[in-house]
Amino acid sequence: MCENLQEFVALLERNNELIRVKVSVNPYLEITEITERMAKSPGGGKALLFEKVQGSDFSVLTNAFGSKKRLFLAFGGQTPDEIGKRLAQLLRRRPPETLLEKWQMLKAARGVNQFIPRKKTKRVPCQEIVLKENEVDLYRLPILHCWPKDAGPFITLPLVFTKSLSSPWTNVGMYRLQVFDKNTLGMHWHIHKDGAHIFSEYEKAGKLMEVAVAIGCDPVLTYAATSPLMPGMDEFFLAGFIRRKPVKIVPATGVNLFVPAEAEFILEGYIDPKESRLEGPFGDHTGYYTPADYYPVFHVKTITHRRKAIYATTVVGRPPMEDCYLGYATERIFLPLIQLLLPEIKDYRFPWEGVFHNLVIVAINKTYPGQAAKVMHGLWGLGQLSHTKIICVVDGETDLNDSVSLMKRILSSIDLEEDLYFTKGNLDALDHAANWPCFGGKLGIDATERLTTEPPRKNKNVKVESCLDKLSLMDNCFREVKVLFSDLPLAVYLFRVKKGEGKELHKMREVFWEKGIIKKGIVVFLDEEVNLADASYLLWKILGNIDPIRDISLKGNVLFVDATKKTSFNGYLRSWPEEVQGDPVVSRRVEAKLAEMSIPYLSGIGVK
Ligand SMILES: Cc1cc2nc3c(=O)[nH]c(=O)nc-3n(C[C@H](O)[C@H](O)[C@H](O)COP(=O)(O)O)c2cc1C
């Protein structure tokens, strides 16, 4: 098990999972360009260690978690599924009956000791160099300016330590930090996150909030900071459990917080709850720019670091990127915990096109009427899962790994009138589709087989042919149509449309209906510029752009889905975000550097 990032780098290299980039690279857009190409190459490519970063003495590590193999190495030779099973064993203990069971329980209880972090007081690696007050200069760190329209450089893989005022709980969360100047950062914790909850305690008490940030830790602790643990639960515990070994911690030099002794960098300072500043925009993991908004300001009073520190960071953008693998780890590790509360859940998947909060497919062992709806509502009430926009429930034996047969199964099962559950509720702060931030429509889809104790579906399996040739009778706003699953009772019709004021789409729906062009199926409207050839891109686009209540309507047997950009005509008063894309000039410059690095397989892979 790696004690620190340097050991992890060495482990990746021994396993041929790391490439050292020796050409000089600019942290302004260039590292992103190379990392994106790597992250999007089959299976997630390799981790990258940039050894010559312009303007900094430190090297930069990206894509370290970006494949299943590297996750396995990060977790000390355990798959996320195996960790989940260990967690389940810990939680599902029944009272011991035999002497052997009593002994095993005692042993397990002693093992709990491993979860508790070990305090160190002697000189530790993270404090080899200590820079205080005027010596603090964040510009010495090779912090990436990731995307052309980002508001500045952002620290993207930080572990943020804060302490509750009402209990002895220290929280570790991952919240990005925008560099405002040489000693202040924007703290981007979303309203739903534990860091923000603790912050509100300080706001109420009118007290300065001490904060420490670690950059570049042992990989398990880094993962733990991203995990959706319940409030009050300590991420150090989770890390100790996964590592089977405690995390070493040390008192920070200037704030009353413990920090990981083996970290590469530690930033110490405070947040004044009365102060906020415009943070963003930032090219986010949703694939869109998150718009600027007001967030607390973190004043950095001290930086401590290893003498030869490695700066760990990540590049997020349209999936798949490195964070998809961190999300995958959470999906697998947390399944047994969710099964404790909803035991009928056999398995689930968060397809990366759904950027974690837009779609979850859940397979259940169904035994009573309405159980699919019960599972939807259960998940909509659970921690960070409660932000999920669309939940689709299928039967337990469904293969969740084969997306085409899964789609076929869903489209062959559901009745549009009976199996769609629309509701409203809390949404992830990064959802851009709803008219209001953090609140909007949700959709549950019951694609389970009916039990004999449930009313049978009325319209199932009846196919009605469409008359697409009648399309020409309509106005010329259609650019292209593509039909998917045409052999199924519910075919999917994708239309690329030219939309003016939004009104036309509303008209289109009526005309479609009146002219009987499509009598049964799912009709999806997409913007003119959308590429209908790329299924993964389309799914990402549709899931991101819809508010189910505003944008999905059923007329007879046709489900209309408006996945175009929204305007004030649709009641959308926010500004619709731009898609995250690299700069073509930087892209060409990087092509030349890649040739110099002799990594030809990266050339041309970037998504342009
Ligand atoms: C690379 C990466 C960056 C993230 N950035 C943010 C962020 O800026 N703000 C945020 O609220 N959550 C962010 N998250 C998600 C949180 O880390 C995650 O929800 C975590 O559970 C939060 O911890 P908490 O439950 O202790 O608040 C990020 C996750 C990853 C993997």
PDB file of N, CA and C and ligand atoms in Angstrom, residues 156-157 171-176 188-190 193-195 225-229 235 314 316 323 326 384, ligand 1:
ATOM      1  N   THR A 156      -7.203  21.558  -8.968  1.00  0.00           N
ATOM      2  CA  THR A 156      -8.350  20.695  -9.280  1.00  0.00           C
ATOM      3  C   THR A 156      -8.397  19.384  -8.491  1.00  0.00           C
ATOM      4  N   LEU A 157      -7.332  19.073  -7.729  1.00  0.00           N
ATOM      5  CA  LEU A 157      -7.354  17.807  -6.975  1.00  0.00           C
ATOM      6  C   LEU A 157      -6.970  18.053  -5.497  1.00  0.00           C
ATOM      7  N   ASN A 171     -13.814  17.199   8.476  1.00  0.00           N
ATOM      8  CA  ASN A 171     -14.240  16.717   7.161  1.00  0.00           C
ATOM      9  C   ASN A 171     -13.111  16.887   6.155  1.00  0.00           C
ATOM     10  N   VAL A 172     -13.024  15.905   5.249  1.00  0.00           N
ATOM     11  CA  VAL A 172     -12.109  16.034   4.116  1.00  0.00           C
ATOM     12  C   VAL A 172     -12.958  15.942   2.852  1.00  0.00           C
ATOM     13  N   GLY A 173     -12.947  16.989   2.065  1.00  0.00           N
ATOM     14  CA  GLY A 173     -13.718  16.991   0.820  1.00  0.00           C
ATOM     15  C   GLY A 173     -12.856  17.516  -0.308  1.00  0.00           C
ATOM     16  N   MET A 174     -13.231  17.155  -1.527  1.00  0.00           N
ATOM     17  CA  MET A 174     -12.482  17.691  -2.672  1.00  0.00           C
ATOM     18  C   MET A 174     -13.305  18.798  -3.317  1.00  0.00           C
ATOM     19  N   TYR A 175     -12.835  20.017  -3.212  1.00  0.00           N
ATOM     20  CA  TYR A 175     -13.514  21.175  -3.805  1.00  0.00           C
ATOM     21  C   TYR A 175     -12.457  22.005  -4.519  1.00  0.00           C
ATOM     22  N   ARG A 176     -12.698  22.292  -5.799  1.00  0.00           N
ATOM     23  CA  ARG A 176     -11.674  22.994  -6.568  1.00  0.00           C
ATOM     24  C   ARG A 176     -11.439  24.413  -6.028  1.00  0.00           C
ATOM     25  N   HIS A 188     -14.711  26.460  -3.884  1.00  0.00           N
ATOM     26  CA  HIS A 188     -15.926  26.125  -4.623  1.00  0.00           C
ATOM     27  C   HIS A 188     -16.662  24.916  -4.021  1.00  0.00           C
ATOM     28  N   TRP A 189     -17.084  25.010  -2.754  1.00  0.00           N
ATOM     29  CA  TRP A 189     -17.886  23.883  -2.255  1.00  0.00           C
ATOM     30  C   TRP A 189     -19.347  24.163  -2.553  1.00  0.00           C
ATOM     31  N   HIS A 190     -20.007  23.162  -3.111  1.00  0.00           N
ATOM     32  CA  HIS A 190     -21.419  23.343  -3.451  1.00  0.00           C
ATOM     33  C   HIS A 190     -22.243  23.374  -2.176  1.00  0.00           C
ATOM     34  N   LYS A 193     -22.671  20.238   0.051  1.00  0.00           N
ATOM     35  CA  LYS A 193     -21.516  19.456   0.504  1.00  0.00           C
ATOM     36  C   LYS A 193     -21.162  19.750   1.962  1.00  0.00           C
ATOM     37  N   ASP A 194     -20.457  18.785   2.576  1.00  0.00           N
ATOM     38  CA  ASP A 194     -20.145  18.891   3.999  1.00  0.00           C
ATOM     39  C   ASP A 194     -19.310  20.127   4.319  1.00  0.00           C
ATOM     40  N   GLY A 195     -18.381  20.467   3.438  1.00  0.00           N
ATOM     41  CA  GLY A 195     -17.563  21.667   3.664  1.00  0.00           C
ATOM     42  C   GLY A 195     -18.466  22.894   3.810  1.00  0.00           C
ATOM     43  N   ALA A 225     -11.398  11.635  -0.183  1.00  0.00           N
ATOM     44  CA  ALA A 225     -11.896  13.024  -0.177  1.00  0.00           C
ATOM     45  C   ALA A 225     -13.037  13.209  -1.174  1.00  0.00           C
ATOM     46  N   THR A 226     -13.089  12.361  -2.190  1.00  0.00           N
ATOM     47  CA  THR A 226     -14.149  12.496  -3.206  1.00  0.00           C
ATOM     48  C   THR A 226     -15.377  11.654  -2.861  1.00  0.00           C
ATOM     49  N   SER A 227     -15.257  10.810  -1.836  1.00  0.00           N
ATOM     50  CA  SER A 227     -16.335   9.850  -1.560  1.00  0.00           C
ATOM     51  C   SER A 227     -17.488  10.533  -0.827  1.00  0.00           C
ATOM     52  N   PRO A 228     -18.718  10.116  -1.125  1.00  0.00           N
ATOM     53  CA  PRO A 228     -19.888  10.784  -0.536  1.00  0.00           C
ATOM     54  C   PRO A 228     -20.239  10.228   0.841  1.00  0.00           C
ATOM     55  N   LEU A 229     -19.298  10.299   1.779  1.00  0.00           N
ATOM     56  CA  LEU A 229     -19.583   9.785   3.128  1.00  0.00           C
ATOM     57  C   LEU A 229     -20.662  10.629   3.796  1.00  0.00           C
ATOM     58  N   GLU A 235     -13.374  10.892   6.715  1.00  0.00           N
ATOM     59  CA  GLU A 235     -12.742  10.290   5.531  1.00  0.00           C
ATOM     60  C   GLU A 235     -11.436   9.588   5.901  1.00  0.00           C
ATOM     61  N   THR A 314      -5.798  17.175 -11.861  1.00  0.00           N
ATOM     62  CA  THR A 314      -6.592  16.425 -12.815  1.00  0.00           C
ATOM     63  C   THR A 314      -7.206  17.408 -13.805  1.00  0.00           C
ATOM     64  N   VAL A 316     -10.657  17.924 -15.862  1.00  0.00           N
ATOM     65  CA  VAL A 316     -12.015  17.434 -16.108  1.00  0.00           C
ATOM     66  C   VAL A 316     -12.559  18.120 -17.354  1.00  0.00           C
ATOM     67  N   ASP A 323     -11.889  11.660 -13.814  1.00  0.00           N
ATOM     68  CA  ASP A 323     -12.854  11.606 -12.705  1.00  0.00           C
ATOM     69  C   ASP A 323     -13.892  10.500 -12.888  1.00  0.00           C
ATOM     70  N   LEU A 326     -12.752   7.748 -10.701  1.00  0.00           N
ATOM     71  CA  LEU A 326     -13.006   8.007  -9.275  1.00  0.00           C
ATOM     72  C   LEU A 326     -14.487   7.773  -8.975  1.00  0.00           C
ATOM     73  N   GLN A 384     -25.910  12.158  -1.604  1.00  0.00           N
ATOM     74  CA  GLN A 384     -25.642  12.795  -2.897  1.00  0.00           C
ATOM     75  C   GLN A 384     -26.411  12.127  -4.045  1.00  0.00           C
TER      76      GLN A 384
HETATM   77  C1  LIG B   1     -11.823  15.930  -9.396  1.00  0.00           C
HETATM   78  C2  LIG B   1     -13.001  16.296  -8.557  1.00  0.00           C
HETATM   79  C3  LIG B   1     -13.308  17.633  -8.347  1.00  0.00           C
HETATM   80  C4  LIG B   1     -14.408  17.993  -7.578  1.00  0.00           C
HETATM   81  N1  LIG B   1     -14.692  19.317  -7.393  1.00  0.00           N
HETATM   82  C5  LIG B   1     -15.730  19.674  -6.621  1.00  0.00           C
HETATM   83  C6  LIG B   1     -15.988  21.047  -6.369  1.00  0.00           C
HETATM   84  O1  LIG B   1     -15.311  21.936  -6.869  1.00  0.00           O
HETATM   85  N2  LIG B   1     -17.033  21.351  -5.547  1.00  0.00           N
HETATM   86  C7  LIG B   1     -17.819  20.392  -4.967  1.00  0.00           C
HETATM   87  O2  LIG B   1     -18.722  20.722  -4.205  1.00  0.00           O
HETATM   88  N3  LIG B   1     -17.598  19.071  -5.208  1.00  0.00           N
HETATM   89  C8  LIG B   1     -16.573  18.707  -6.014  1.00  0.00           C
HETATM   90  N4  LIG B   1     -16.320  17.380  -6.249  1.00  0.00           N
HETATM   91  C9  LIG B   1     -17.208  16.361  -5.654  1.00  0.00           C
HETATM   92  C10 LIG B   1     -16.904  16.198  -4.172  1.00  0.00           C
HETATM   93  O3  LIG B   1     -15.543  15.983  -3.953  1.00  0.00           O
HETATM   94  C11 LIG B   1     -17.698  15.028  -3.602  1.00  0.00           C
HETATM   95  O4  LIG B   1     -19.061  15.347  -3.753  1.00  0.00           O
HETATM   96  C12 LIG B   1     -17.369  14.734  -2.159  1.00  0.00           C
HETATM   97  O5  LIG B   1     -18.211  13.715  -1.688  1.00  0.00           O
HETATM   98  C13 LIG B   1     -17.524  15.956  -1.290  1.00  0.00           C
HETATM   99  O6  LIG B   1     -17.151  15.664   0.014  1.00  0.00           O
HETATM  100  P1  LIG B   1     -18.120  15.945   1.233  1.00  0.00           P
HETATM  101  O7  LIG B   1     -19.214  14.915   1.117  1.00  0.00           O
HETATM  102  O8  LIG B   1     -17.255  15.736   2.417  1.00  0.00           O
HETATM  103  O9  LIG B   1     -18.602  17.338   1.096  1.00  0.00           O
HETATM  104  C14 LIG B   1     -15.220  16.989  -7.008  1.00  0.00           C
HETATM  105  C15 LIG B   1     -14.913  15.652  -7.210  1.00  0.00           C
HETATM  106  C16 LIG B   1     -13.824  15.305  -7.980  1.00  0.00           C
HETATM  107  C17 LIG B   1     -13.512  13.853  -8.201  1.00  0.00           C
END
